[in-house]
């Protein structure tokens, strides 16, 4: 209850506070009203998790976790959609974090300064991975209403700078103000924030795997200082939405009430029910629901539900599963993700033994996270198609298991693009956007708000243009 009270106060303060972001054209930059550090951080941690959910609600169609029950739904078939709200939400959080940086520097609140830099790096990284070049240097303190765009590759260097600076600030003693219950991730545990910063550094260093600057040893060095177990996971379990529930639970409830949203993709079901790989994955009951006939049936992407009824004949998110329970956590970055990052980087570094140990630990950590029984975990790991042995471990094995484990998370789309969508039997959706010329989507188009107000600076791009780390 204390956390919820803090959040309510924060929401009121932030609502009345100035927003120096160039997106807010009604703000008087000469007369700001500053929300306190505590309120800003409470909002920033919660809204960062909500941004992960919001982006995942789009990218889960691109990687075929979800499929629309309606044929030719825009996101499902990779049509151009501007996603203005996603852009606003990401920039609003980064604006608050910029305010925290200034206030924390002025007051000597090094814990807040460090946490703000780590969160800013994460939100910046998510934004770059959707759009590429972005307004950044001129975006947050009303220098101009038409800010120039920073190069995406340079922004990645800013991500690493923010993380490194955040680690230093969090490691300082005698912060003038200490973080507490206003931290919805770790409750003020600065050591946990430092581990998160290193885990994020490993994530974004791995994104460079197709570039000349990729260094797998740097990834592994970051991991050595990162999460040590699933107890370290960055996640949010308190919600300030109207119904006080996990937003994926709301998606499940909406489907129950025939407000049809994303159903479970046929691609994912067949990757887990034995169709694609020849063995059944015990995580299915923890991830999505059975049909009325007590079987798992997915919906083909782009084709819609066909002659199936609106309910009962296709698998959907349901509230008695891990991800869509009303009190389920929103996962931001986890130990199991870090282990799959380690497995890939170790493979690239030629360390098959470390790669294999990390791969097995990633699978095990995810199974345990979901609550799969020990006997089922042991049976799954005993399958020779899963436990392939260190000498036989391939990048395909790592990406396959990471794909299942990153269910509903936007990081899965970054992986899919780096992997060139080469998951077993993954095909383009029916009714696919013809402008993509038979290729999977690589990026988002810029929001209408940007092209209308800042059009002279908005890069000319198409959905098939790869980001710099995907070329």
Short mmCIF file of C-alpha atoms in Angstrom, two decimals, residues 372-380:
data_model
loop_
_atom_site.label_atom_id
_atom_site.label_comp_id
_atom_site.label_asym_id
_atom_site.label_seq_id
_atom_site.Cartn_x
_atom_site.Cartn_y
_atom_site.Cartn_z
CA UNK A 372 7.26 -25.86 -13.82
CA UNK A 373 7.54 -28.91 -11.55
CA UNK A 374 10.99 -30.37 -10.97
CA UNK A 375 10.13 -33.71 -12.56
CA UNK A 376 9.04 -31.98 -15.76
CA UNK A 377 12.17 -29.84 -15.76
CA UNK A 378 14.34 -32.92 -15.46
CA UNK A 379 12.42 -34.68 -18.23
CA UNK A 380 12.75 -31.69 -20.55
#
